[in-house]
Amino acid sequence: NAGVMQNPRHLVRRRGQEARLRCSPMKGHSHVYWYRQLPEEGLKFMVYLQKENIIDESGMPKERFSAEFPKEGPSILRIQQVVRGDSAAYFCASSPSGTSGEEQYFGPGTRLTVT
Amino acid sequence: DQQVKQNSPSLSVQEGRISILNCDYTNSMFDYFLWYKKYPAEGPTFLISISSIKDKNEDGRFTVFLNKSAKHLSLHIVPSQPGDSAVYFCAARGNRDDKIIFGKGTRLHILP
């Protein structure tokens, strides 16, 4: 998947714990997008970030979810006090400049299971 | 509210024949359409795209057709090969919009 790295690939958390998902974009890409895929569903946009800025978080749940993309290091999607409904595959994508016609390259995803 | 609809959850096609995957959309503001292919336990991989100013785009065995008046697009794969077995997502994007809106996907099985 074109060099986008996500870790961990699988994450198991008990209800009430915190989940941290990491995404390293492709080299040279400064735009990161997070998507969530529930079972039997398509991918749903969550948030779009550039370095140190959240550009569009219209798809993020209002509570418990947050995202950051610091100047140094990977982008982090953080889910506090996880519930069973948070179980899903979380995909990160990156692009060079974020323009409309530009392809987004996806990572392999993190599969979160909440027990 | 599903803005991008793939009404066939699955499709089976004989190897060597043509596979046609269909997609409908509701938002007339979309101006860029994409198809992604996804294998199990992997992320989606970009396959082919089309701008709303065109009605056809071809890349090797893959051709995407866009009918703006019907708000319909289709992906043709010919000839179909075993490695084409995967889930195919239709997706759309608006002008100056960052997010991609995905359909629920169609699982394609290529039969030997």
mmCIF file of C-alpha atoms in Angstrom:
data_model
loop_
_atom_site.group_PDB
_atom_site.id
_atom_site.type_symbol
_atom_site.label_atom_id
_atom_site.label_comp_id
_atom_site.label_asym_id
_atom_site.label_seq_id
_atom_site.Cartn_x
_atom_site.Cartn_y
_atom_site.Cartn_z
ATOM 1 C CA ASN A 1 0.000 0.000 0.000
ATOM 2 C CA ALA A 2 2.472 2.574 -1.239
ATOM 3 C CA GLY A 3 4.456 3.002 1.989
ATOM 4 C CA VAL A 4 1.875 4.274 4.486
ATOM 5 C CA MET A 5 2.649 2.582 7.799
ATOM 6 C CA GLN A 6 0.155 1.908 10.527
ATOM 7 C CA ASN A 7 0.718 0.307 13.886
ATOM 8 C CA PRO A 8 -0.304 -1.711 15.615
ATOM 9 C CA ARG A 9 -2.008 -3.883 13.018
ATOM 10 C CA HIS A 10 -4.235 -5.434 15.661
ATOM 11 C CA LEU A 11 -5.214 -3.900 18.987
ATOM 12 C CA VAL A 12 -7.359 -5.425 21.698
ATOM 13 C CA ARG A 13 -8.717 -3.209 24.449
ATOM 14 C CA ARG A 14 -11.185 -3.752 27.278
ATOM 15 C CA ARG A 15 -14.125 -1.409 27.599
ATOM 16 C CA GLY A 16 -13.055 1.820 29.277
ATOM 17 C CA GLN A 17 -9.408 1.643 28.203
ATOM 18 C CA GLU A 18 -7.681 3.983 25.787
ATOM 19 C CA ALA A 19 -6.659 3.071 22.236
ATOM 20 C CA ARG A 20 -3.843 4.824 20.383
ATOM 21 C CA LEU A 21 -3.452 4.207 16.667
ATOM 22 C CA ARG A 22 -0.412 5.455 14.791
ATOM 23 C CA CYS A 23 0.076 6.392 11.174
ATOM 24 C CA SER A 24 3.266 7.342 9.365
ATOM 25 C CA PRO A 25 2.465 8.839 5.954
ATOM 26 C CA MET A 26 4.407 8.175 2.803
ATOM 27 C CA LYS A 27 7.681 10.034 2.509
ATOM 28 C CA GLY A 28 7.057 13.537 1.257
ATOM 29 C CA HIS A 29 3.351 13.485 2.133
ATOM 30 C CA SER A 30 2.147 16.097 4.581
ATOM 31 C CA HIS A 31 -1.588 15.373 4.445
ATOM 32 C CA VAL A 32 -3.137 12.595 6.513
ATOM 33 C CA TYR A 33 -6.688 11.271 6.555
ATOM 34 C CA TRP A 34 -8.298 8.793 8.950
ATOM 35 C CA TYR A 35 -11.183 6.534 7.939
ATOM 36 C CA ARG A 36 -13.122 3.908 9.867
ATOM 37 C CA GLN A 37 -14.666 0.772 8.426
ATOM 38 C CA LEU A 38 -17.350 -0.998 10.429
ATOM 39 C CA PRO A 39 -18.191 -4.625 9.526
ATOM 40 C CA GLU A 40 -20.017 -4.908 6.190
ATOM 41 C CA GLU A 41 -19.720 -1.172 5.614
ATOM 42 C CA GLY A 42 -17.635 1.096 3.418
ATOM 43 C CA LEU A 43 -14.937 3.351 4.763
ATOM 44 C CA LYS A 44 -16.211 6.465 6.517
ATOM 45 C CA PHE A 45 -14.144 9.648 6.688
ATOM 46 C CA MET A 46 -13.195 10.779 10.168
ATOM 47 C CA VAL A 47 -10.585 13.536 10.070
ATOM 48 C CA TYR A 48 -8.096 15.305 7.785
ATOM 49 C CA LEU A 49 -4.881 16.737 9.176
ATOM 50 C CA GLN A 50 -1.815 18.542 7.978
ATOM 51 C CA LYS A 51 1.265 18.942 10.105
ATOM 52 C CA GLU A 52 0.180 20.498 13.418
ATOM 53 C CA ASN A 53 -3.265 21.386 12.057
ATOM 54 C CA ILE A 54 -6.675 19.751 11.969
ATOM 55 C CA ILE A 55 -8.241 20.797 8.667
ATOM 56 C CA ASP A 56 -11.540 18.896 8.717
ATOM 57 C CA GLU A 57 -12.871 16.819 11.606
ATOM 58 C CA SER A 58 -16.472 16.645 10.423
ATOM 59 C CA GLY A 59 -16.475 12.841 10.600
ATOM 60 C CA MET A 60 -15.114 12.532 14.120
ATOM 61 C CA PRO A 61 -17.460 11.572 16.956
ATOM 62 C CA LYS A 62 -17.835 14.558 19.250
ATOM 63 C CA GLU A 63 -16.622 12.771 22.355
ATOM 64 C CA ARG A 64 -13.774 10.397 23.203
ATOM 65 C CA PHE A 65 -12.060 10.692 19.808
ATOM 66 C CA SER A 66 -9.137 12.974 19.031
ATOM 67 C CA ALA A 67 -6.406 13.151 16.402
ATOM 68 C CA GLU A 68 -3.109 14.913 16.019
ATOM 69 C CA PHE A 69 -0.303 15.147 13.488
ATOM 70 C CA PRO A 70 2.688 16.731 15.240
ATOM 71 C CA LYS A 71 5.579 18.424 13.533
ATOM 72 C CA GLU A 72 7.717 15.392 14.249
ATOM 73 C CA GLY A 73 6.485 11.824 14.386
ATOM 74 C CA PRO A 74 3.411 9.939 13.261
ATOM 75 C CA SER A 75 -0.207 10.981 13.265
ATOM 76 C CA ILE A 76 -2.099 9.599 16.262
ATOM 77 C CA LEU A 77 -5.781 8.719 16.482
ATOM 78 C CA ARG A 78 -6.759 8.448 20.125
ATOM 79 C CA ILE A 79 -9.933 6.863 21.433
ATOM 80 C CA GLN A 80 -10.607 7.293 25.131
ATOM 81 C CA GLN A 81 -12.849 5.005 27.199
ATOM 82 C CA VAL A 82 -13.453 2.620 24.325
ATOM 83 C CA VAL A 83 -16.822 0.905 23.924
ATOM 84 C CA ARG A 84 -17.752 -2.214 21.940
ATOM 85 C CA GLY A 85 -19.115 -0.083 19.121
ATOM 86 C CA ASP A 86 -15.600 1.274 18.508
ATOM 87 C CA SER A 87 -14.537 -2.145 17.229
ATOM 88 C CA ALA A 88 -13.657 -1.562 13.591
ATOM 89 C CA ALA A 89 -10.802 -1.303 11.118
ATOM 90 C CA TYR A 90 -9.180 2.120 11.149
ATOM 91 C CA PHE A 91 -7.370 3.176 7.994
ATOM 92 C CA CYS A 92 -4.992 6.022 7.512
ATOM 93 C CA ALA A 93 -4.292 7.564 4.100
ATOM 94 C CA SER A 94 -1.836 10.203 2.960
ATOM 95 C CA SER A 95 -1.407 12.490 -0.014
ATOM 96 C CA PRO A 96 1.254 14.989 -1.123
ATOM 97 C CA SER A 97 -0.811 18.166 -1.243
ATOM 98 C CA GLY A 98 -4.466 17.417 -0.532
ATOM 99 C CA THR A 99 -5.903 18.626 -3.836
ATOM 100 C CA SER A 100 -9.209 17.288 -5.096
ATOM 101 C CA GLY A 101 -7.947 15.170 -7.958
ATOM 102 C CA GLU A 102 -5.096 13.692 -6.025
ATOM 103 C CA GLU A 103 -4.970 10.073 -5.058
ATOM 104 C CA GLN A 104 -4.901 9.111 -1.397
ATOM 105 C CA TYR A 105 -2.630 6.213 -0.500
ATOM 106 C CA PHE A 106 -3.909 3.934 2.222
ATOM 107 C CA GLY A 107 -2.095 2.039 4.929
ATOM 108 C CA PRO A 108 -2.897 -1.567 5.897
ATOM 109 C CA GLY A 109 -5.168 -0.520 8.737
ATOM 110 C CA THR A 110 -5.420 -1.169 12.460
ATOM 111 C CA ARG A 111 -8.085 -3.617 13.514
ATOM 112 C CA LEU A 112 -9.401 -2.578 16.924
ATOM 113 C CA THR A 113 -11.320 -5.102 18.990
ATOM 114 C CA VAL A 114 -13.001 -3.971 22.192
ATOM 115 C CA THR A 115 -13.856 -6.783 24.599
ATOM 116 C CA ASP B 1 -27.695 8.841 4.093
ATOM 117 C CA GLN B 2 -25.702 6.917 1.514
ATOM 118 C CA GLN B 3 -24.356 9.354 -1.052
ATOM 119 C CA VAL B 4 -22.471 6.636 -2.944
ATOM 120 C CA LYS B 5 -24.352 3.399 -3.484
ATOM 121 C CA GLN B 6 -23.146 0.029 -4.630
ATOM 122 C CA ASN B 7 -26.294 -2.052 -4.765
ATOM 123 C CA SER B 8 -24.647 -5.394 -5.520
ATOM 124 C CA PRO B 9 -22.882 -6.779 -2.442
ATOM 125 C CA SER B 10 -21.259 -9.507 -4.533
ATOM 126 C CA LEU B 11 -20.662 -10.554 -8.119
ATOM 127 C CA SER B 12 -19.324 -13.778 -9.632
ATOM 128 C CA VAL B 13 -17.739 -13.792 -13.077
ATOM 129 C CA GLN B 14 -16.041 -16.489 -15.117
ATOM 130 C CA GLU B 15 -12.324 -16.038 -15.693
ATOM 131 C CA GLY B 16 -11.711 -14.377 -19.051
ATOM 132 C CA ARG B 17 -15.129 -12.724 -19.182
ATOM 133 C CA ILE B 18 -15.976 -9.094 -18.507
ATOM 134 C CA SER B 19 -16.706 -7.929 -14.960
ATOM 135 C CA ILE B 20 -18.985 -4.919 -14.635
ATOM 136 C CA LEU B 21 -19.303 -3.221 -11.266
ATOM 137 C CA ASN B 22 -21.914 -0.526 -10.865
ATOM 138 C CA CYS B 23 -22.182 2.533 -8.674
ATOM 139 C CA ASP B 24 -24.774 5.287 -8.222
ATOM 140 C CA TYR B 25 -24.385 8.594 -6.465
ATOM 141 C CA THR B 26 -26.781 11.254 -5.254
ATOM 142 C CA ASN B 27 -24.646 14.355 -4.777
ATOM 143 C CA SER B 28 -24.352 16.409 -7.969
ATOM 144 C CA MET B 29 -21.463 18.356 -6.390
ATOM 145 C CA PHE B 30 -19.137 15.385 -6.729
ATOM 146 C CA ASP B 31 -16.611 16.086 -9.436
ATOM 147 C CA TYR B 32 -14.111 13.282 -9.085
ATOM 148 C CA PHE B 33 -14.800 9.568 -8.887
ATOM 149 C CA LEU B 34 -12.454 6.784 -7.884
ATOM 150 C CA TRP B 35 -12.385 3.016 -7.697
ATOM 151 C CA TYR B 36 -10.396 1.251 -5.015
ATOM 152 C CA LYS B 37 -9.629 -2.447 -4.715
ATOM 153 C CA LYS B 38 -9.227 -4.123 -1.356
ATOM 154 C CA TYR B 39 -7.878 -7.516 -0.369
ATOM 155 C CA PRO B 40 -8.575 -8.966 3.094
ATOM 156 C CA ALA B 41 -6.359 -7.564 5.871
ATOM 157 C CA GLU B 42 -4.976 -4.875 3.571
ATOM 158 C CA GLY B 43 -5.805 -1.246 2.958
ATOM 159 C CA PRO B 44 -7.626 -0.096 -0.184
ATOM 160 C CA THR B 45 -5.481 0.327 -3.270
ATOM 161 C CA PHE B 46 -6.279 2.986 -5.840
ATOM 162 C CA LEU B 47 -7.303 1.497 -9.169
ATOM 163 C CA ILE B 48 -8.621 4.134 -11.528
ATOM 164 C CA SER B 49 -10.377 7.495 -11.425
ATOM 165 C CA ILE B 50 -12.413 9.797 -13.621
ATOM 166 C CA SER B 51 -13.091 13.493 -13.559
ATOM 167 C CA SER B 52 -16.667 14.673 -13.998
ATOM 168 C CA ILE B 53 -15.733 16.433 -17.232
ATOM 169 C CA LYS B 54 -15.059 13.064 -18.877
ATOM 170 C CA ASP B 55 -17.291 10.114 -19.619
ATOM 171 C CA LYS B 56 -14.653 7.424 -19.983
ATOM 172 C CA ASN B 57 -11.197 6.636 -18.688
ATOM 173 C CA GLU B 58 -9.227 3.554 -19.618
ATOM 174 C CA ASP B 59 -6.151 1.985 -18.044
ATOM 175 C CA GLY B 60 -5.157 -1.409 -19.350
ATOM 176 C CA ARG B 61 -7.842 -3.940 -18.487
ATOM 177 C CA PHE B 62 -9.798 -1.376 -16.464
ATOM 178 C CA THR B 63 -12.250 1.150 -17.877
ATOM 179 C CA VAL B 64 -14.484 3.471 -15.906
ATOM 180 C CA PHE B 65 -17.592 4.980 -17.505
ATOM 181 C CA LEU B 66 -19.422 7.990 -16.096
ATOM 182 C CA ASN B 67 -23.007 8.964 -16.928
ATOM 183 C CA LYS B 68 -23.541 12.282 -15.181
ATOM 184 C CA SER B 69 -27.175 12.680 -16.165
ATOM 185 C CA ALA B 70 -27.969 9.322 -14.568
ATOM 186 C CA LYS B 71 -25.502 9.868 -11.701
ATOM 187 C CA HIS B 72 -24.091 6.459 -12.476
ATOM 188 C CA LEU B 73 -20.652 5.053 -13.028
ATOM 189 C CA SER B 74 -19.355 1.618 -13.780
ATOM 190 C CA LEU B 75 -16.038 -0.199 -13.734
ATOM 191 C CA HIS B 76 -15.334 -2.721 -16.495
ATOM 192 C CA ILE B 77 -12.596 -5.288 -16.123
ATOM 193 C CA VAL B 78 -11.765 -7.300 -19.214
ATOM 194 C CA PRO B 79 -10.591 -9.962 -19.344
ATOM 195 C CA SER B 80 -11.204 -10.881 -15.704
ATOM 196 C CA GLN B 81 -8.354 -12.692 -13.965
ATOM 197 C CA PRO B 82 -8.200 -14.707 -10.716
ATOM 198 C CA GLY B 83 -6.188 -11.952 -9.021
ATOM 199 C CA ASP B 84 -9.102 -9.582 -9.575
ATOM 200 C CA SER B 85 -11.057 -11.345 -6.823
ATOM 201 C CA ALA B 86 -11.355 -8.658 -4.152
ATOM 202 C CA VAL B 87 -13.747 -6.065 -2.763
ATOM 203 C CA TYR B 88 -14.155 -3.033 -5.017
ATOM 204 C CA PHE B 89 -15.135 0.318 -3.547
ATOM 205 C CA CYS B 90 -16.619 3.108 -5.574
ATOM 206 C CA ALA B 91 -15.774 6.528 -4.133
ATOM 207 C CA ALA B 92 -16.411 10.181 -4.866
ATOM 208 C CA ARG B 93 -15.001 13.546 -3.967
ATOM 209 C CA GLY B 94 -16.250 17.105 -4.320
ATOM 210 C CA ASN B 95 -14.350 20.016 -5.774
ATOM 211 C CA ARG B 96 -12.031 21.503 -3.139
ATOM 212 C CA ASP B 97 -13.192 18.777 -0.809
ATOM 213 C CA ASP B 98 -10.771 16.706 1.175
ATOM 214 C CA LYS B 99 -12.775 13.701 2.190
ATOM 215 C CA ILE B 100 -13.519 10.738 -0.034
ATOM 216 C CA ILE B 101 -17.020 9.281 0.272
ATOM 217 C CA PHE B 102 -17.035 5.518 -0.165
ATOM 218 C CA GLY B 103 -19.735 3.063 -1.148
ATOM 219 C CA LYS B 104 -20.166 -0.163 0.816
ATOM 220 C CA GLY B 105 -18.250 -2.204 -1.727
ATOM 221 C CA THR B 106 -18.901 -5.094 -4.092
ATOM 222 C CA ARG B 107 -17.147 -8.406 -3.545
ATOM 223 C CA LEU B 108 -15.990 -9.769 -6.903
ATOM 224 C CA HIS B 109 -15.350 -13.504 -7.286
ATOM 225 C CA ILE B 110 -13.562 -14.651 -10.412
ATOM 226 C CA LEU B 111 -14.481 -18.261 -11.095
ATOM 227 C CA PRO B 112 -11.986 -20.636 -12.736
#
